[in-house]
Coordinates of N, CA and C in Angstrom, one line a residue:
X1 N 2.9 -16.3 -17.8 CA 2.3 -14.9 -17.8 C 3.0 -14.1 -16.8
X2 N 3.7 -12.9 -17.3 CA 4.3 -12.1 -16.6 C 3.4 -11.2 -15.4
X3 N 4.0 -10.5 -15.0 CA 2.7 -9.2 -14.1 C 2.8 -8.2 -14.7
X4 N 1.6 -8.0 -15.3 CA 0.7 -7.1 -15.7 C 0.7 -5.3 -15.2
X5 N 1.4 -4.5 -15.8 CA 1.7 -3.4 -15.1 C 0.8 -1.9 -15.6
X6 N 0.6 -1.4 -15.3 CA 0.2 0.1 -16.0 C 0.9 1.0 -15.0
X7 N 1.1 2.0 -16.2 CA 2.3 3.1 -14.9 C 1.2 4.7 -15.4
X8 N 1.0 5.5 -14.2 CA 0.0 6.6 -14.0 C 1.2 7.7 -13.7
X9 N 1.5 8.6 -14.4 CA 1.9 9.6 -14.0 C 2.1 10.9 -14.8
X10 N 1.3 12.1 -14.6 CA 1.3 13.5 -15.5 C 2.9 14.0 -16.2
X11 N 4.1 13.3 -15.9 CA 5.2 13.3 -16.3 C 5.7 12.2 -17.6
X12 N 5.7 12.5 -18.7 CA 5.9 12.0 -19.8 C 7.5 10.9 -19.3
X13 N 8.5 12.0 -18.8 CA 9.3 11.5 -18.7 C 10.0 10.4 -17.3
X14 N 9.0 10.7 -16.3 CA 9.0 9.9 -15.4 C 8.2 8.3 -15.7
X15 N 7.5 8.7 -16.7 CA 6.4 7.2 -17.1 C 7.3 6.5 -17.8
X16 N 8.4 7.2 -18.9 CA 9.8 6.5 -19.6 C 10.5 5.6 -18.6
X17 N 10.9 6.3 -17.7 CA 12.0 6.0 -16.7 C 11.7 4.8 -15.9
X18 N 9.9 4.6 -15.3 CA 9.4 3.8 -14.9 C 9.4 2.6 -16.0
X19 N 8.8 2.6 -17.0 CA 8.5 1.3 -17.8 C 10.1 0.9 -18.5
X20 N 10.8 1.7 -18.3 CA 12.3 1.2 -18.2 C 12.9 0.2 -17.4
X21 N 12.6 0.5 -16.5 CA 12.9 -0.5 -15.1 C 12.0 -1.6 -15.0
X22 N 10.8 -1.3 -15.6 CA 9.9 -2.3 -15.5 C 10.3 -3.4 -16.6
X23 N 10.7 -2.9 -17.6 CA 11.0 -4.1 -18.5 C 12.3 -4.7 -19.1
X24 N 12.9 -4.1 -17.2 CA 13.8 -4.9 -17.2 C 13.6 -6.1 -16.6
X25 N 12.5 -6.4 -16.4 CA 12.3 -7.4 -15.3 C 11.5 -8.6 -15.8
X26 N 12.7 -9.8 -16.4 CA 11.8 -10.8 -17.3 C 10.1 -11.1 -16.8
X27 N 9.8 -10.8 -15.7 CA 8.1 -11.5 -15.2 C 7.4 -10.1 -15.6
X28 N 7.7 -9.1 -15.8 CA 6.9 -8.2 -15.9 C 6.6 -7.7 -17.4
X29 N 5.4 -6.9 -17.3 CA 5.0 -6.4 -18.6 C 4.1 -5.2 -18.8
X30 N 4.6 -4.1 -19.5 CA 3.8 -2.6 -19.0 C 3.0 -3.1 -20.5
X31 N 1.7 -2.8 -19.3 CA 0.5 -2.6 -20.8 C -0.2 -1.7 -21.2
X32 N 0.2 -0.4 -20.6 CA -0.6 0.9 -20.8 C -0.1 1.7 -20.1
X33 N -0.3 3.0 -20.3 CA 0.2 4.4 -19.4 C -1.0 5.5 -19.8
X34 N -0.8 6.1 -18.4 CA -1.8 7.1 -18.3 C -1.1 8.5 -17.7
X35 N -1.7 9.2 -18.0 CA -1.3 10.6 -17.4 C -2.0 11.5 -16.6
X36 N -3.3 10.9 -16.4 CA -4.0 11.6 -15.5 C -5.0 10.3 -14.7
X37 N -5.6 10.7 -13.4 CA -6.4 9.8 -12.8 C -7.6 9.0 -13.7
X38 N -8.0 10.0 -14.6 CA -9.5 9.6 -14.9 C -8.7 9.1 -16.2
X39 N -7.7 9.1 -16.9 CA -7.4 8.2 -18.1 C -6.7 6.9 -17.7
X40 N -6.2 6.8 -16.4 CA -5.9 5.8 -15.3 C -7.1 4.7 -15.6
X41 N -7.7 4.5 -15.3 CA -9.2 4.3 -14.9 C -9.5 3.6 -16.2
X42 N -9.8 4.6 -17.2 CA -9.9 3.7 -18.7 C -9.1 3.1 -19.0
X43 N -7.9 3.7 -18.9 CA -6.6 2.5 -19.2 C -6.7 1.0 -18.5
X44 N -6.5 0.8 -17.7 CA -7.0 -0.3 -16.7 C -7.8 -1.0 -16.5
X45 N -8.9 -0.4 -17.2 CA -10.3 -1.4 -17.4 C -10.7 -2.1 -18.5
X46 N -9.6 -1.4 -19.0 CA -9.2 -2.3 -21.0 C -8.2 -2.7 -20.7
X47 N -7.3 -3.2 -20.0 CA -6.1 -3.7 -20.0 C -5.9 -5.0 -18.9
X48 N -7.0 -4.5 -17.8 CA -6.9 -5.5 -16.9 C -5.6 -5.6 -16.5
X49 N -5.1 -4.9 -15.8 CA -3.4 -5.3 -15.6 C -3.8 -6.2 -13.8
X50 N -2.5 -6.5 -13.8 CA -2.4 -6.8 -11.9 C -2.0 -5.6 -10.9
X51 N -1.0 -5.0 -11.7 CA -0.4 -3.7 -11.0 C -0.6 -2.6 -11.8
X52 N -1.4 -1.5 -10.7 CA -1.0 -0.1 -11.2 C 0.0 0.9 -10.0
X53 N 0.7 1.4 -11.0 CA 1.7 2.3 -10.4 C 1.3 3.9 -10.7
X54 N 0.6 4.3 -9.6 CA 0.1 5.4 -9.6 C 0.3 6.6 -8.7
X55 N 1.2 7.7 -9.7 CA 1.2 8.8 -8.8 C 0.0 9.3 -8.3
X56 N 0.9 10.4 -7.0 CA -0.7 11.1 -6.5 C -1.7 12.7 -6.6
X57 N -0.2 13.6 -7.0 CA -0.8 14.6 -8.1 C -0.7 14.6 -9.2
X58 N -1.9 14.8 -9.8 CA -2.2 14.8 -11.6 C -3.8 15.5 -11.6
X59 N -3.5 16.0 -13.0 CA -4.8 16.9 -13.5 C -6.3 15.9 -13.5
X60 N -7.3 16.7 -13.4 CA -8.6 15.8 -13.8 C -8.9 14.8 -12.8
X61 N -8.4 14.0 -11.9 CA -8.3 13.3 -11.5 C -7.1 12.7 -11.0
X62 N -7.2 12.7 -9.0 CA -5.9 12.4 -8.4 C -5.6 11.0 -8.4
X63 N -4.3 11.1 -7.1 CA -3.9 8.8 -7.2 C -5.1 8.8 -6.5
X64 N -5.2 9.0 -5.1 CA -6.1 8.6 -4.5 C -7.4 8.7 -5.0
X65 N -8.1 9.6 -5.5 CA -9.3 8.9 -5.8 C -9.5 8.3 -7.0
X66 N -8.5 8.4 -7.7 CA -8.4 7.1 -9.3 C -8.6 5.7 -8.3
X67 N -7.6 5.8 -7.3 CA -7.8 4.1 -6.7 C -8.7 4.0 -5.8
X68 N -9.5 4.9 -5.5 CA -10.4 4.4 -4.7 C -11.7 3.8 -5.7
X69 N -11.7 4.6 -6.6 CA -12.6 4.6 -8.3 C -12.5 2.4 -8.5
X70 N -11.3 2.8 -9.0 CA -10.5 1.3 -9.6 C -10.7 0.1 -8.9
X71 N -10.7 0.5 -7.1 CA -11.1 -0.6 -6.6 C -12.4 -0.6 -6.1
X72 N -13.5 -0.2 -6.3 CA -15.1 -0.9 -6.3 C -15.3 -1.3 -7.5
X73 N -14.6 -1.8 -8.6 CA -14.9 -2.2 -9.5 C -14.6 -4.5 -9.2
X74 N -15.1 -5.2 -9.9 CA -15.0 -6.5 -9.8 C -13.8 -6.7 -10.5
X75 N -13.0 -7.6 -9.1 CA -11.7 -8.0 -9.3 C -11.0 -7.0 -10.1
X76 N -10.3 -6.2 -8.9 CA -9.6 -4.5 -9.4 C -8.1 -5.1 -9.2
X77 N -7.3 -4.2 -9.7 CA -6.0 -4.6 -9.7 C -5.2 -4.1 -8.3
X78 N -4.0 -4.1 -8.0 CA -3.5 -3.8 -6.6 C -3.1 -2.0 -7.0
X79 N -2.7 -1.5 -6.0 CA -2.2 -0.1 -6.4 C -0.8 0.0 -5.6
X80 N 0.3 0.7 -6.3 CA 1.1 1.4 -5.6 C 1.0 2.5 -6.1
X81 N 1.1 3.3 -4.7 CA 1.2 4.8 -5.0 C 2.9 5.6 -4.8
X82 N 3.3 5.8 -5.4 CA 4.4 6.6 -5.9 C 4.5 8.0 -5.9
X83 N 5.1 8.4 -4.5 CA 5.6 10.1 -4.2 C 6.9 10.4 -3.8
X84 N 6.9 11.6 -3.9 CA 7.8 12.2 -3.3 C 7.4 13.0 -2.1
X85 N 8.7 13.5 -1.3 CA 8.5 14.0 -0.3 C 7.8 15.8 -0.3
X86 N 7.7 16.1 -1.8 CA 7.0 17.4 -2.1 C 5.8 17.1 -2.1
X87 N 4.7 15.7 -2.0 CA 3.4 16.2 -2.7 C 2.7 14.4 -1.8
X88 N 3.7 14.4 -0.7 CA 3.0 13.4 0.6 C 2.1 13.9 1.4
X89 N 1.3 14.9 1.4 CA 0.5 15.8 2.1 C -0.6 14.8 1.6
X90 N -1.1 14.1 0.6 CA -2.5 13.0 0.2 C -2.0 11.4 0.5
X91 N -1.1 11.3 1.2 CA -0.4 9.7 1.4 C -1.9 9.1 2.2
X92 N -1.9 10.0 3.3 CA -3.0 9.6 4.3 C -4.4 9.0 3.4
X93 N -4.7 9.9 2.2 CA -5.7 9.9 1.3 C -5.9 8.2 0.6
X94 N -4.2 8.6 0.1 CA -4.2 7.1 -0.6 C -4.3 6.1 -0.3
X95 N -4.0 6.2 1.1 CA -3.9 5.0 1.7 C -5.0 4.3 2.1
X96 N -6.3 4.9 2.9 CA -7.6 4.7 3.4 C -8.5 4.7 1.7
X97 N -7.8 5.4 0.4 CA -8.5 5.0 -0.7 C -8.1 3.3 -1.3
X98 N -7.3 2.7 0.0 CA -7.2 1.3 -0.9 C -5.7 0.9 -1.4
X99 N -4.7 1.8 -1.3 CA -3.6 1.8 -1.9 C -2.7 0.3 -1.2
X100 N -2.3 -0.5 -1.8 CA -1.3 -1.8 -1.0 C 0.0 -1.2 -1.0
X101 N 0.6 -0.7 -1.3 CA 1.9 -0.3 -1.2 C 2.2 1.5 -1.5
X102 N 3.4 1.7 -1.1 CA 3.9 3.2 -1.4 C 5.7 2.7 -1.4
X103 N 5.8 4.3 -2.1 CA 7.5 3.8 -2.4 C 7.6 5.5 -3.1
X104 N 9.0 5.4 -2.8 CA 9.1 6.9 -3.0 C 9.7 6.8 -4.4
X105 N 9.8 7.7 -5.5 CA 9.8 8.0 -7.0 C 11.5 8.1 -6.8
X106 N 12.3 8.2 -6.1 CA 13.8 8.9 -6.2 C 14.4 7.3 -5.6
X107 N 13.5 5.9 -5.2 CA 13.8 4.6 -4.2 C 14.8 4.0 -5.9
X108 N 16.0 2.9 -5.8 CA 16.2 2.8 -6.6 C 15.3 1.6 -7.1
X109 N 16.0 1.3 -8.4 CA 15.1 0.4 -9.8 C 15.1 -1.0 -9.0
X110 N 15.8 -1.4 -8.2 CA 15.3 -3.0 -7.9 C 14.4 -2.8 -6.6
X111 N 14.6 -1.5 -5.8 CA 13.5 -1.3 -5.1 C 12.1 -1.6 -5.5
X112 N 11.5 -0.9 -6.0 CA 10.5 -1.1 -7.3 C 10.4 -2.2 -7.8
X113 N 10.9 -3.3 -8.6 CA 10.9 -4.5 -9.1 C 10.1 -5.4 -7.7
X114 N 11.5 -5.2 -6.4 CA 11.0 -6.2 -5.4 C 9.0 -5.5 -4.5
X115 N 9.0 -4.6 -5.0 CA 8.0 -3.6 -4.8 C 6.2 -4.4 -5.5
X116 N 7.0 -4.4 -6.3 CA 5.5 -5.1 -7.6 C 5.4 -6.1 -7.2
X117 N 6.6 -7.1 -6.6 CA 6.5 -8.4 -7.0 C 5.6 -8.8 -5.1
X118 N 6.6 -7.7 -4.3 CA 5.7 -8.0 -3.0 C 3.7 -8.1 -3.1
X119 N 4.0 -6.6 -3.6 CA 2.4 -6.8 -3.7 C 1.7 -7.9 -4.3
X120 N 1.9 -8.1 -5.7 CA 1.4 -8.7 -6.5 C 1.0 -10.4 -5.8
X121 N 2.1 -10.6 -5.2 CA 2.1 -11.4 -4.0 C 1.4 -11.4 -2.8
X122 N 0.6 -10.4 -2.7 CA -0.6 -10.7 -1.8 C -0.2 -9.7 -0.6
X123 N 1.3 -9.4 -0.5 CA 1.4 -8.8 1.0 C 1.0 -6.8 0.3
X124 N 1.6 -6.1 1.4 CA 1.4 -4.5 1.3 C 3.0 -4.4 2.0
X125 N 3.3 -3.3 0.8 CA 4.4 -2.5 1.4 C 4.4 -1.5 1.4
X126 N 5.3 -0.5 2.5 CA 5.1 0.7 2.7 C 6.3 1.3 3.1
X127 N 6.9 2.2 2.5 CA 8.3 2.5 2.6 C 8.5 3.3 3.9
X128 N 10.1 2.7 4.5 CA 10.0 3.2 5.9 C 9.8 4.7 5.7
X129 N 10.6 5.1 5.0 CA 10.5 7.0 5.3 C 9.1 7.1 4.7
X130 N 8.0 6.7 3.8 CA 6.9 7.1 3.3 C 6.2 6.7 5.0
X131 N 6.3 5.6 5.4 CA 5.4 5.4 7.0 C 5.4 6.7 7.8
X132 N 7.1 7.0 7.9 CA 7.3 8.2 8.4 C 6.3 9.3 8.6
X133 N 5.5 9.4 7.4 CA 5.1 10.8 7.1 C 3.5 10.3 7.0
X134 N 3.1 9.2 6.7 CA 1.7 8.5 7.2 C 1.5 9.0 8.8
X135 N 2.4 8.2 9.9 CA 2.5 8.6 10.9 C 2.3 10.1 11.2
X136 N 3.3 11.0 10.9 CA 3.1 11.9 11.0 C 1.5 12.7 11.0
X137 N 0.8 12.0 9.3 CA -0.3 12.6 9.1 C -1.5 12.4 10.4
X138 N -1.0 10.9 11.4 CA -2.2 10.5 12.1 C -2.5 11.6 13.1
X139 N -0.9 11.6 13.2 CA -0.6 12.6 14.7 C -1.1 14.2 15.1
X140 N -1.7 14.5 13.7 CA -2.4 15.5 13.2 C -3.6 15.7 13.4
X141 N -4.2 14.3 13.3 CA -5.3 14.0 12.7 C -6.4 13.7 14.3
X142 N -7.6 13.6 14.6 CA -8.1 13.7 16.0 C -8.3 12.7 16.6
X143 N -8.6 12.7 18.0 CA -8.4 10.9 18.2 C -9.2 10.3 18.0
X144 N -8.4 8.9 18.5 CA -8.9 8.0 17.5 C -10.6 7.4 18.3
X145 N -11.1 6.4 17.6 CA -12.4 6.0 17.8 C -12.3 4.2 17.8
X146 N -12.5 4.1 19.1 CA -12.0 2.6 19.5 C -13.2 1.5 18.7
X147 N -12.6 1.0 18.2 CA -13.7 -0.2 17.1 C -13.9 -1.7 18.0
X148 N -15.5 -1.9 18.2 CA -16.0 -3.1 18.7 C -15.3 -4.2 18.2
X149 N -14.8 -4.0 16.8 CA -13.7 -5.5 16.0 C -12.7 -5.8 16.5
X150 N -12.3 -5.0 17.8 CA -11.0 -5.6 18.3 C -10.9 -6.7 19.1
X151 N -12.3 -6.5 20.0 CA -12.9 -7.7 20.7 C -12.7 -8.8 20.1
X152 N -12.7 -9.5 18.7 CA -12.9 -9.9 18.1 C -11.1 -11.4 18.7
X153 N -10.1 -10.3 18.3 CA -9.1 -10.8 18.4 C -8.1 -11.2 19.7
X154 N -7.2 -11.8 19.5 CA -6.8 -12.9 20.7 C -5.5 -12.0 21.2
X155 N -4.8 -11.7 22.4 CA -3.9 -11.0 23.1 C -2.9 -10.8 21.5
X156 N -2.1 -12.3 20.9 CA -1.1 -12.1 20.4 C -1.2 -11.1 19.1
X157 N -2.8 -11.6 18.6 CA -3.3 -10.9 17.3 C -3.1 -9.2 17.4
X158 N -3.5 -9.0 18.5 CA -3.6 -7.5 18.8 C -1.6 -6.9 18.7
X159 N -0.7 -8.2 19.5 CA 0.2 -7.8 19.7 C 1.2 -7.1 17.9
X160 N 0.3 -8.8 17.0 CA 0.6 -8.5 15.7 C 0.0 -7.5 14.6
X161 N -1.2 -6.6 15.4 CA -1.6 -6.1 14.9 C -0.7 -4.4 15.2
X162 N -0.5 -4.2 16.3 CA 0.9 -3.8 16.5 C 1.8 -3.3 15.7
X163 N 2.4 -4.4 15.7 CA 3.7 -4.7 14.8 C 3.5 -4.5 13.3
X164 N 2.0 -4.2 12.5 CA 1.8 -4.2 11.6 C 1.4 -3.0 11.2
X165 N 1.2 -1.9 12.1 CA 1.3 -0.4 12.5 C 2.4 0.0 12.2
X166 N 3.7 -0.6 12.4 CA 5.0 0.2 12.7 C 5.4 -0.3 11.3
X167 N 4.7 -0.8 10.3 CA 5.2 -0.7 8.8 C 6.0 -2.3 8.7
X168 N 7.0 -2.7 9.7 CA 7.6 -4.0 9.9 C 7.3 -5.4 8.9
X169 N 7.8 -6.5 8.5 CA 8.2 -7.3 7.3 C 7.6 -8.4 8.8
X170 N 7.4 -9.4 7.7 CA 7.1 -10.7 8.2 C 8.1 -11.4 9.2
X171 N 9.1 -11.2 8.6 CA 10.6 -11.7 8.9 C 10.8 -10.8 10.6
X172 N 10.3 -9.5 9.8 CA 11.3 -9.1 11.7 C 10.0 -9.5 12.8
X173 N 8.7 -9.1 12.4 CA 7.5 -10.2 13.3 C 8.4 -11.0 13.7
X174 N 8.6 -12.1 12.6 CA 9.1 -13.7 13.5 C 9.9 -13.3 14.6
X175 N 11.0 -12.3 14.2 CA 12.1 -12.3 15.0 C 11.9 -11.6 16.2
X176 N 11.0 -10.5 16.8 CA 10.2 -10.0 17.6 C 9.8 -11.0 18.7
X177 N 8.5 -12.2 18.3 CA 8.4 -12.9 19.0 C 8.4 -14.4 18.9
X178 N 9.8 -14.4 17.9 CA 10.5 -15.7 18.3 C 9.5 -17.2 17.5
X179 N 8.9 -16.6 16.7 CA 8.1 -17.6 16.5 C 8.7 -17.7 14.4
X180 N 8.2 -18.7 13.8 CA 8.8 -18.9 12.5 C 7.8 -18.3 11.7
X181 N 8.2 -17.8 10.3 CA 7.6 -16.9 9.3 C 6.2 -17.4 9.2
X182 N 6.3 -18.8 9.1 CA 4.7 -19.1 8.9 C 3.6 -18.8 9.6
X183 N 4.2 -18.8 10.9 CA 3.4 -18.5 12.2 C 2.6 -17.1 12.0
X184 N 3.8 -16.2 11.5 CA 3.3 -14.9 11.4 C 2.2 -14.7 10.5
X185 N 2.4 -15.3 9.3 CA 1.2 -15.4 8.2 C 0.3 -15.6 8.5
X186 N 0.2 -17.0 9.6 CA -1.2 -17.2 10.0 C -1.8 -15.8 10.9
X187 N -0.9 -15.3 12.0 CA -1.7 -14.4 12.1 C -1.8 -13.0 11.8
X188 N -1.4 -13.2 10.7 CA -1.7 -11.8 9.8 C -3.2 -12.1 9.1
X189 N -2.9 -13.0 8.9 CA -4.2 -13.5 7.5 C -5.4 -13.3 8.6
X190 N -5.7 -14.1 10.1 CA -6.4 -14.0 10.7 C -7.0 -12.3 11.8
X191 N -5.8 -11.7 11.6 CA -6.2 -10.4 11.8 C -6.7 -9.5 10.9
X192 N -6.2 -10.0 9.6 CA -7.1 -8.6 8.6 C -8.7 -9.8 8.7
X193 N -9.0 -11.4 8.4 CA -10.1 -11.7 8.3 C -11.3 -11.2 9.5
X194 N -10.7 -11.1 10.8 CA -11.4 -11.2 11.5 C -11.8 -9.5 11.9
X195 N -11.0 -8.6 11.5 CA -11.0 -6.8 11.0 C -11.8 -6.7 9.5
X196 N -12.2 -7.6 8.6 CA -12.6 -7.0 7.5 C -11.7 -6.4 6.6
X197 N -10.3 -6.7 6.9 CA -9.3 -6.0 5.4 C -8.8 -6.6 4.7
X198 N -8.0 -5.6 3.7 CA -8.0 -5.7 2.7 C -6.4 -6.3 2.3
X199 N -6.2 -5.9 3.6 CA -4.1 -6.1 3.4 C -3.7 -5.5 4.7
X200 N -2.2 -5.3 4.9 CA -1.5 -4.7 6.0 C -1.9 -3.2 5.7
X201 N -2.0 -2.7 4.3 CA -1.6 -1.2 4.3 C -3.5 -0.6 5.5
X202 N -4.4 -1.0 5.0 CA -5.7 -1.4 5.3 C -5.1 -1.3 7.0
X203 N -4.7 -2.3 7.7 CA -4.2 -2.7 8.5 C -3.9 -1.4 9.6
X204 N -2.4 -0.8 9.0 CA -2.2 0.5 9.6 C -3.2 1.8 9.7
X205 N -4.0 1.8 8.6 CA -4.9 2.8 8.8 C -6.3 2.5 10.3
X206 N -6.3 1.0 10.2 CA -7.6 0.7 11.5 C -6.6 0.5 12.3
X207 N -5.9 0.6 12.7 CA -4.7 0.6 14.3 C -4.6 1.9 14.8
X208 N -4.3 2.8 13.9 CA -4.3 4.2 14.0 C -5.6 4.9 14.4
X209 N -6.8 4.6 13.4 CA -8.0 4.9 13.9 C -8.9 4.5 15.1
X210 N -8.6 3.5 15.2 CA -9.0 2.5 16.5 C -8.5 3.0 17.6
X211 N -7.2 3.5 17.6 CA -6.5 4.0 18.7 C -5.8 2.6 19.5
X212 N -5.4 1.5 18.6 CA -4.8 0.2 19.2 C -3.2 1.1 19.2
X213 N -2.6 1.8 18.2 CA -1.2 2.3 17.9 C -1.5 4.0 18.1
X214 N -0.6 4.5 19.1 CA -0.4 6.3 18.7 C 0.7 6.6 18.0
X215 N 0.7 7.9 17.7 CA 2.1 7.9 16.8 C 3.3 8.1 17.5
X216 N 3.3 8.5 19.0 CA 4.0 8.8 19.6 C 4.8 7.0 20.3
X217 N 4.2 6.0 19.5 CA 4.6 4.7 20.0 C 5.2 3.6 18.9
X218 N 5.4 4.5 18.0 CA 5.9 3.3 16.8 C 7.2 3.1 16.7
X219 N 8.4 3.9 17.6 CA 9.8 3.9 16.9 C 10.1 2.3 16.9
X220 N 11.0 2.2 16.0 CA 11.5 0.8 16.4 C 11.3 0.4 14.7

């Protein structure tokens, strides 16, 4: 069984260009397209895919609240949200609506491939220049509100929880603090369980709000 794709976007010819790339990729399979949020939504709930690839302006219904819609539903599928740097002003939106990954529309075709397959795979990605502009939106936004769930967690968790603010791969964790890939897993898995989330993307938005990360502390 390949992964299961639907591609969302009010562009006829951007939805071409997408399921082009998509099937080029023996594991995958596009099983529906939509052009607006709220046909999103129907498409997906007759199709049951694993991935939806969903932009974030469109008529009738946007990405972000199509995926926030999509995911209170029983066993919902993952989301990547797909922008450009014209219409990242709702990243912030999509992201706290649930989104596991972002990736910019102009990133190339095996970007995207390795993109679905991350997610689909359980982790969240978020593209450095799309973090960029997440960041940005925090720095905007008022301060943060320190959450009782931090208590919760152990010196290094917090250190990992950190590192999972600044958008960073499993791989450079390890290499950060010297410890092997697995290690990191375990405490990723044990920081979203013991926070209540949903993924890393999940992740960045309660670091930011909690006030564990400011924006003025992520370079690197």
């Amino acid at each position: 069984m390949g992964i299961r794709i639907v591609i969302v976007d009010d562009q006829a010819m951007v939805r071409a260009g997408l399921r082009m790339v998509v099937d080029s990729a023996p594991d995958m399979e596009v099983v529906g397209e939509a052009a607006d949020g709220r046909e999103a939504i129907a498409v997906a709930r007759r199709t049951r895919p694993d991935i939806v690839l969903m932009d974030i302006t469109m008529p009738r219904l946007d990405g972000p609240s199509a995926t926030k819609e999509l995911l209170e539903d029983p066993a919902p599928p993952k989301v990547i949200t797909l922008t450009t740097f014209d219409t990242d002003e709702n990243l912030y939106a999509a992201l706290r609506a649930g989104s596991s990954g972002f990736l910019l529309k102009v990133s190339p075709p095996e970007q995207l491939i390795e993109a679905i397959r991350v997610v689909h795979a359980g982790d969240a990605l978020l593209d450095p220049a799309v973090t960029g502009r997440v960041i940005a939106t925090f720095a905007a936004a008022p301060d943060p509100r320190p959450s009782p769930r931090l208590a919760e967690l152990t010196p290094r968790e917090l250190e990992v929880l950190r590192m999972l603010a600044r958008g960073i791969s499993n791989a450079e964790i390890a290499r950060e603090l010297f410890v092997g890939e697995a290690t990191v897993k375990t405490h990723v898995a044990r920081v979203l369980m013991k926070l209540g989330l949903r993924d890393r993307a999940q992740a960045v938005v309660f670091a930011y709000e909690s006030g564990v990360v400011r924006p003025g502390a992520v370079a690197g």
